[in-house]
Coordinates of C-alpha atoms in Angstrom, one line a residue:
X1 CA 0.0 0.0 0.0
X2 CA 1.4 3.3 -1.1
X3 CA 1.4 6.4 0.9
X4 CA -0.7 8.3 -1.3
X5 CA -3.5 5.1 -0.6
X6 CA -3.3 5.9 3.2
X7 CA -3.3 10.1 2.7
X8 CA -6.7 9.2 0.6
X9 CA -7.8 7.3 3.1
X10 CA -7.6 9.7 5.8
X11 CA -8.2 12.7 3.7
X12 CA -12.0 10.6 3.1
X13 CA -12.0 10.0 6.9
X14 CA -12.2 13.7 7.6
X15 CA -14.2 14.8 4.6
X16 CA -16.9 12.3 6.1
X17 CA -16.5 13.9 9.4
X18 CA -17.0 17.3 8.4
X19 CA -19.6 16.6 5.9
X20 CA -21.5 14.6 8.7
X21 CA -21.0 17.9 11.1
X22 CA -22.3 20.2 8.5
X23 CA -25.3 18.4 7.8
X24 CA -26.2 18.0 11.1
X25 CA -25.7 21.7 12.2
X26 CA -28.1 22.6 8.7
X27 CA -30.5 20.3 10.3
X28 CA -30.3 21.3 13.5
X29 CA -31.2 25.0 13.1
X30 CA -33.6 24.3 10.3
X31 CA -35.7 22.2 12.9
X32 CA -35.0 24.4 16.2
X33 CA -36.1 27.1 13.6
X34 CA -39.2 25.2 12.3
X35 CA -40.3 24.3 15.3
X36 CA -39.6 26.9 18.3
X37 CA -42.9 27.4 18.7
X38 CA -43.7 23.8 19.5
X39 CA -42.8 22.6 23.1
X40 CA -42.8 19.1 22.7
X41 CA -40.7 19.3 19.3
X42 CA -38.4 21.0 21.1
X43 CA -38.1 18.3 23.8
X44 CA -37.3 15.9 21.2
X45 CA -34.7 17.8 19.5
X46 CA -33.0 18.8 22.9
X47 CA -32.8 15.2 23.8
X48 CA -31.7 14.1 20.6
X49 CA -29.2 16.7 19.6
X50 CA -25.4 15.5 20.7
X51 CA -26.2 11.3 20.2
X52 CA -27.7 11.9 17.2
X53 CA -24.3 14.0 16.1
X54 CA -22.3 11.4 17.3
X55 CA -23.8 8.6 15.6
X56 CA -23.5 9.7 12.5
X57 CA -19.9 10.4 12.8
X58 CA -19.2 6.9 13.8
X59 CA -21.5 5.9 10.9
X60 CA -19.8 7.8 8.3
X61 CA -16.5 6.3 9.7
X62 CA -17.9 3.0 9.5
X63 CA -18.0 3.7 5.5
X64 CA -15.4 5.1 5.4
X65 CA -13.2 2.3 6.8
X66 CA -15.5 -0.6 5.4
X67 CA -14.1 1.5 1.6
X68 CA -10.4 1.4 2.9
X69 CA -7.9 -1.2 1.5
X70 CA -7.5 -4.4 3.4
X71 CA -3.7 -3.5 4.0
X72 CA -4.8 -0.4 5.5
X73 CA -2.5 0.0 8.9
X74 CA -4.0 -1.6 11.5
X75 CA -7.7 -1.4 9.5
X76 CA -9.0 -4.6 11.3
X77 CA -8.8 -2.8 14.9
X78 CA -10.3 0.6 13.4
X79 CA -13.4 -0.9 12.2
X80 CA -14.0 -2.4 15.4
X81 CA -13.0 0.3 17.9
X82 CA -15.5 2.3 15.5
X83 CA -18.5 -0.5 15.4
X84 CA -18.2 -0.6 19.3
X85 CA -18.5 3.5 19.1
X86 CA -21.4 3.2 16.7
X87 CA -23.1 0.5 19.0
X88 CA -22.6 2.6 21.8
X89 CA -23.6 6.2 20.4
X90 CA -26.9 4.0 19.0
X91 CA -27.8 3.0 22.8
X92 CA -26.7 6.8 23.6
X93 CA -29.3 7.8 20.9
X94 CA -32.1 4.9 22.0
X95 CA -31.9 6.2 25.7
X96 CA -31.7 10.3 25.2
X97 CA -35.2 8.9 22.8
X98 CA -36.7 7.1 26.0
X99 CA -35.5 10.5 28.0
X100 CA -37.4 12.4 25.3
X101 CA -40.8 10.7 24.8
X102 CA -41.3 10.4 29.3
X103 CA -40.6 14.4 29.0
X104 CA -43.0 14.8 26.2
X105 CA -45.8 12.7 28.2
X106 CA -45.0 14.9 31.1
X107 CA -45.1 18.2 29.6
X108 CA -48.4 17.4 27.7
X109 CA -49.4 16.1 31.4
X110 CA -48.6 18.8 34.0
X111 CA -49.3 17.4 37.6
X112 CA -49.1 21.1 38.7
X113 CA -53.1 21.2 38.3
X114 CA -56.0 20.9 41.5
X115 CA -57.1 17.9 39.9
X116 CA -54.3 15.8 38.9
X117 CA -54.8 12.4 39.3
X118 CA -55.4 11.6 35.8
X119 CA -51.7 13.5 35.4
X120 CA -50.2 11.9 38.2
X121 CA -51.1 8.4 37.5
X122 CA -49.6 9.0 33.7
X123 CA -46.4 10.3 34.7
X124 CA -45.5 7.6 37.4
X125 CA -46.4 5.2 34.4
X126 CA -44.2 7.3 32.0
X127 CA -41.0 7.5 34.3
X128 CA -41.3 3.8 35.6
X129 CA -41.2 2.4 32.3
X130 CA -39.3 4.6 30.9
X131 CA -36.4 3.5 33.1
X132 CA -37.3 0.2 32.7
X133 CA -37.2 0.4 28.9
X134 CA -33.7 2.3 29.1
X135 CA -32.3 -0.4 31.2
X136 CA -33.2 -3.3 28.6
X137 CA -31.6 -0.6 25.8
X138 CA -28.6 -0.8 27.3
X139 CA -28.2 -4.8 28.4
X140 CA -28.8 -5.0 24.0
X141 CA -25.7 -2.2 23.7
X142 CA -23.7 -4.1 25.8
X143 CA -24.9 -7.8 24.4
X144 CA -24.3 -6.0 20.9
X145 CA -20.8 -5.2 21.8
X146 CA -19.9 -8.1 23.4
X147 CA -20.9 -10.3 20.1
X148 CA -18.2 -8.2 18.6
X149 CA -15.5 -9.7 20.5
X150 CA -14.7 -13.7 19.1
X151 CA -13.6 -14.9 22.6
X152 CA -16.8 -13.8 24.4
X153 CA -18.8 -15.1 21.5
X154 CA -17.0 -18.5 22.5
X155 CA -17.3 -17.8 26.1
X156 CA -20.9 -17.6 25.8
X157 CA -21.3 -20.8 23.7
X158 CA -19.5 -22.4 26.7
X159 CA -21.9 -20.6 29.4
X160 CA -25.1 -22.1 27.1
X161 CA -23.5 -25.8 27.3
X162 CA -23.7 -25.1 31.5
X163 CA -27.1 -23.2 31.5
X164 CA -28.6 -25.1 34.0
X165 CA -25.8 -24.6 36.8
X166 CA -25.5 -20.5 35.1
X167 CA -29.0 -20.2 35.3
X168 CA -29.4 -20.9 38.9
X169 CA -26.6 -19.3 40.5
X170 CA -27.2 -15.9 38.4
X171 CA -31.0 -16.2 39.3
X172 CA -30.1 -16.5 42.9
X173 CA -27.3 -13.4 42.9
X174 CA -30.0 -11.3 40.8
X175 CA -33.4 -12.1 43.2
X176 CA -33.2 -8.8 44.5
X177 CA -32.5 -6.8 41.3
X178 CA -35.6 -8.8 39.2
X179 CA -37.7 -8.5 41.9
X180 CA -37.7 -4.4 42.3
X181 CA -37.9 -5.1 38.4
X182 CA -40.9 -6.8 38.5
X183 CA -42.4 -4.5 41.0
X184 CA -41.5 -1.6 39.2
X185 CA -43.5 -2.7 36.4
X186 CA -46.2 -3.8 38.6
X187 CA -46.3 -0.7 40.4
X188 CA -46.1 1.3 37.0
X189 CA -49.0 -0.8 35.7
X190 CA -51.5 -1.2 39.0
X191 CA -50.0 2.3 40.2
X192 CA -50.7 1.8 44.2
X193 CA -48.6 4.7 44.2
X194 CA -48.2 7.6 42.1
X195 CA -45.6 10.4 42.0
X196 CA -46.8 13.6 44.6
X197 CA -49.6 10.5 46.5
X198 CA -49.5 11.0 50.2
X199 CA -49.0 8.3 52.3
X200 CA -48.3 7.0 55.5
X201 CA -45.1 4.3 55.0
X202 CA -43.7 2.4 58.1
X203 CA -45.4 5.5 60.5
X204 CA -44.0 8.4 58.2
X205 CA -46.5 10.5 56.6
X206 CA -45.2 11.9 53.6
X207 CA -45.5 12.2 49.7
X208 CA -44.0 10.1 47.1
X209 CA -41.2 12.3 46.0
X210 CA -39.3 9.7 43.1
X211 CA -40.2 6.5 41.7
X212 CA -36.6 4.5 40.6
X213 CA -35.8 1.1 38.9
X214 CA -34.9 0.0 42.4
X215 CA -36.6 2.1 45.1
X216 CA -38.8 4.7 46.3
X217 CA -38.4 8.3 47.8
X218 CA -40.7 9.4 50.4
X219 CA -40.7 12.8 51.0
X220 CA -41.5 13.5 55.0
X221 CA -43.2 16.5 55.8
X222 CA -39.9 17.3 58.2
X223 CA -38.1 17.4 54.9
X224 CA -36.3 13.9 55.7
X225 CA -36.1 11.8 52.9
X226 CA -37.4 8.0 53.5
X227 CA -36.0 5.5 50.6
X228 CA -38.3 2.4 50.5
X229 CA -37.6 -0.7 48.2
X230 CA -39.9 -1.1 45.4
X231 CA -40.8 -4.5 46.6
X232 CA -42.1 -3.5 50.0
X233 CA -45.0 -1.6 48.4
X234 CA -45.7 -5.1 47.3
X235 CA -45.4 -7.2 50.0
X236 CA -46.8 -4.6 52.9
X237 CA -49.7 -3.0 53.2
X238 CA -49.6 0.9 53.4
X239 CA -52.2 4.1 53.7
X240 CA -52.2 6.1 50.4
X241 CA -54.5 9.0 51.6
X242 CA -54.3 10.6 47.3
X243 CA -55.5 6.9 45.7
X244 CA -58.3 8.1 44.1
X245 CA -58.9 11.5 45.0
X246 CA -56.8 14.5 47.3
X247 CA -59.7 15.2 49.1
X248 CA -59.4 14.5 52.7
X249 CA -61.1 14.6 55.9
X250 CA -59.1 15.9 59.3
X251 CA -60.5 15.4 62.4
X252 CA -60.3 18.1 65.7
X253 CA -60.9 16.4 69.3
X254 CA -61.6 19.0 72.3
X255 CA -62.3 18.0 75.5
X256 CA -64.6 20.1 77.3
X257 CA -66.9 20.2 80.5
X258 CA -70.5 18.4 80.4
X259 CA -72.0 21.8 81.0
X260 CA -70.6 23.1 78.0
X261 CA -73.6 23.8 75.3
X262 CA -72.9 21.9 72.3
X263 CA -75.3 23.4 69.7
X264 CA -73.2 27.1 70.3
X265 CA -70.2 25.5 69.9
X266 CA -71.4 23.4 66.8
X267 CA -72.4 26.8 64.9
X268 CA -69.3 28.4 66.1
X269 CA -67.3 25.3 64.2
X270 CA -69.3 25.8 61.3
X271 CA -68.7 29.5 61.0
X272 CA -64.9 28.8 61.5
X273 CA -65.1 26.4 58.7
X274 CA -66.8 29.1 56.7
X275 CA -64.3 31.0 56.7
X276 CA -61.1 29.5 56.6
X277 CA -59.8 29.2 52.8
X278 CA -58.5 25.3 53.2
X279 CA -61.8 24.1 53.6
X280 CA -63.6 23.2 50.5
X281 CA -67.0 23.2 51.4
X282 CA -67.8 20.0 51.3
X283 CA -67.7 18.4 55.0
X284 CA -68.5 20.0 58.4
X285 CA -69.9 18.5 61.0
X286 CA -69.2 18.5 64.7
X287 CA -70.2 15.8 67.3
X288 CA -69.6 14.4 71.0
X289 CA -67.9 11.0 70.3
X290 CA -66.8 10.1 73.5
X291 CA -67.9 10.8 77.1
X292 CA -65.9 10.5 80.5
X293 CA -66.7 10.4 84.2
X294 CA -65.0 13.8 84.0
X295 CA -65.3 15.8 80.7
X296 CA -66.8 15.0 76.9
X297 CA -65.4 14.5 73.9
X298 CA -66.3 17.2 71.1
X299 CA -65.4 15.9 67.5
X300 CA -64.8 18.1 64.7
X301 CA -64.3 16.9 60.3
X302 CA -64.1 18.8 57.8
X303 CA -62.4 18.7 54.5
X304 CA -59.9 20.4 51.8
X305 CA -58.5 19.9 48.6
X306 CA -55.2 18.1 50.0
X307 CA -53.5 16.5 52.8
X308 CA -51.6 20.1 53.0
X309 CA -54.6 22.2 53.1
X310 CA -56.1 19.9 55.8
X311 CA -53.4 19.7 58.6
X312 CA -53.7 24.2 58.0
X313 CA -57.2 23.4 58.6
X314 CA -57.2 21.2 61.3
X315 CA -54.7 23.1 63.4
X316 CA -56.7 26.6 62.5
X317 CA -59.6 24.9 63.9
X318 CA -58.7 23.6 67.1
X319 CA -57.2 26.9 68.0
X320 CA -60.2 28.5 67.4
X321 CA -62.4 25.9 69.1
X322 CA -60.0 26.1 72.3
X323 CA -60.0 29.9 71.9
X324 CA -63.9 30.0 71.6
X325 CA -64.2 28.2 75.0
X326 CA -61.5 30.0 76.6
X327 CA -63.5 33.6 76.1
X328 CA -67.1 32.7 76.0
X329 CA -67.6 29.7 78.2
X330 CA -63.8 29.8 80.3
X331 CA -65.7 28.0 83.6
X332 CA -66.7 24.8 80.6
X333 CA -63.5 24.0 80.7
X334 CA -62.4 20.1 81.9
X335 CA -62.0 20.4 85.6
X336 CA -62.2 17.5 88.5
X337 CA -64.9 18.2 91.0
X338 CA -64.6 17.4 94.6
X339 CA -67.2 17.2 97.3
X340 CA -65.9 17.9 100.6
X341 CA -67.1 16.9 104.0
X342 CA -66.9 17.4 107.6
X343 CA -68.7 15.5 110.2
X344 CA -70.3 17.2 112.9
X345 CA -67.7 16.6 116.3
X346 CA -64.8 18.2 113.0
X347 CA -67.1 21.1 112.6
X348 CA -68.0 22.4 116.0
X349 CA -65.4 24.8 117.5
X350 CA -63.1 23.3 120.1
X351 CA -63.0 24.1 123.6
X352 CA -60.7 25.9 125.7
X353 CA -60.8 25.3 129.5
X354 CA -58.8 28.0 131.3
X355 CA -57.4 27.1 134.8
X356 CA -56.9 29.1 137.8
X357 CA -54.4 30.0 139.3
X358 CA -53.8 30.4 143.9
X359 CA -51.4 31.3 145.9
X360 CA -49.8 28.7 148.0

């Protein structure tokens, strides 16, 4: 092979690559310029944008070497190192896709609505198989690659003859992994949990935060962060107060005297709930639920939008109730009683005998 063979070779290389990055800067403004009024284009071509690039250089390379001739220095390990690229900027491109189509459904389904449970429940599903789908991409890349490489394709022809001892001892070392995988699909397709539900998990009451391949982020109203394996929301039961709606009901307990007239303070809890801006107007109702040989039990419900507005609700309520009592009805207030008494002998005055005194 002459040196003039190799400079034509190379000079080709380059050509290819700059042709390749010319084209795709054309096509990227023309797009970004065709479509900057349109969100969800704009998502795609984001996403899309450097794998696509990248891709095609390793593409045009691909010609480029596959046109070379077979005495080419060291041609045999450039047109693998550039197959394993291309293979690799193809599961680049597959994935930044998957990244792009869960934005798209995300955007076209904000969750930042009052009712969004119809959003919420799509997004979870969008996110959860998204990742699933982008982890299955890139087992293929790395299955693609490794068929590249003659000894591993012999390696694996020895690991099929031994499938039943393989088989067993990588099922057994990947029980944990396929299991959150399982549940992750289960959980994307059942949803018991959706991304922003509130729940109670383990005695935490919080909201689901993030939804992985592997776990689960609660996000505790204390701002702590409570990460939950996927398969527990399987295996253990759990209170999701959001399931089908965010309306919920809080409850106020007050304990006050058994002279204490309930009807005034049952239109007093009714104006309160009047007025306070987290109820929604749905539920009010107070009640005595419980009685004692000392006091009773008033119980107030009403309800609100979400878990949030509620526990504003609640706690604006019971201070009011408590303030209510305190100002109109302050001797209603829970108190022990005593009866005291004195027998007749305790209660008459004692007597005093004063003695004389002589001389001697």
């Amino acid at each position: 092979m002459t040196g003039n063979d190799i400079l034509d070779t190379l000079i080709a290389a380059a050509v290819a690559i700059l042709a390749v990055l010319a084209v795709h800067a054309i096509a990227r403004w023309a797009l970004a310029r065709a479509f900057h009024r349109h969100p969800v284009a704009s998502i795609v071509i984001r996403h899309l944008d450097s794998p696509a690039r990248w891709m095609l250089l390793f593409a045009a390379l691909r010609i480029v070497w596959e046109g070379a001739p077979d005495d080419f220095p060291r041609l045999a390990t450039l047109q693998h190192a550039t197959t394993l690229a291309l293979i690799a900027a193809t599961t680049w491109l597959a994935a930044c896709a998957v990244n792009a189509l869960v934005q798209v459904v995300i955007e076209i389904n904000p969750a930042n609505v009052s009712d969004n449970i119809h959003a919420r429940s799509v997004n979870t599903q969008a996110r959860v198989l998204g990742r699933a789908l982008k982890t299955f991409l890139v087992v293929f890349g790395i299955a693609a690659a490794l068929i590249t490489f003659p000894g591993v394709r012999q390696l694996g022809a020895t690991l099929f003859a031994s499938a039943g001892v393989a088989g067993l001892v990588v099922g057994l070392a990947a029980r944990p992994a396929l299991s959150n995988l399982l549940a992750g699909l289960q959980i994307a397709l059942t949803q018991p949990i959706r991304i922003d539900d509130v729940v109670i998990v383990a005695g935490e009451w919080g909201r689901i935060e993030e939804i992985t391949g592997a776990y689960v982020v609660v996000k505790i109203w204390d701002l702590r962060r409570l990460v939950v394996p996927l398969q527990w929301f399987i295996e253990n039961p759990f209170q999701n107060w959001t399931r089908t709606s965010a309306q919920v009901i809080g409850s106020v307990f007050v304990w006050v005297d058994y002279a204490l007239p309930v009807a005034q303070v049952r239109e007093e809890f009714l104006r309160q709930c009047r007025e306070a801006p987290e109820w929604d107007g749905q539920v009010a109702a107070l009640q005595v639920t419980d009685a004692s040989d000392r006091a009773i039990q008033l119980r107030g419900i009403a309800s609100s939008a979400d878990a949030g507005l509620n526990w504003d609700l609640r706690c604006k309520l019971r201070e009011g109730l408590v303030d209510y009592v305190q100002r109109n009805h302050p001797e209603q207030l829970p108190r022990v009683r005593a009866t005291a008494r004195l027998d007749s002998d305790e209660m008459a005055a004692p007597s005093i005998t004063h003695g004389t005194t002589g001389s001697p």
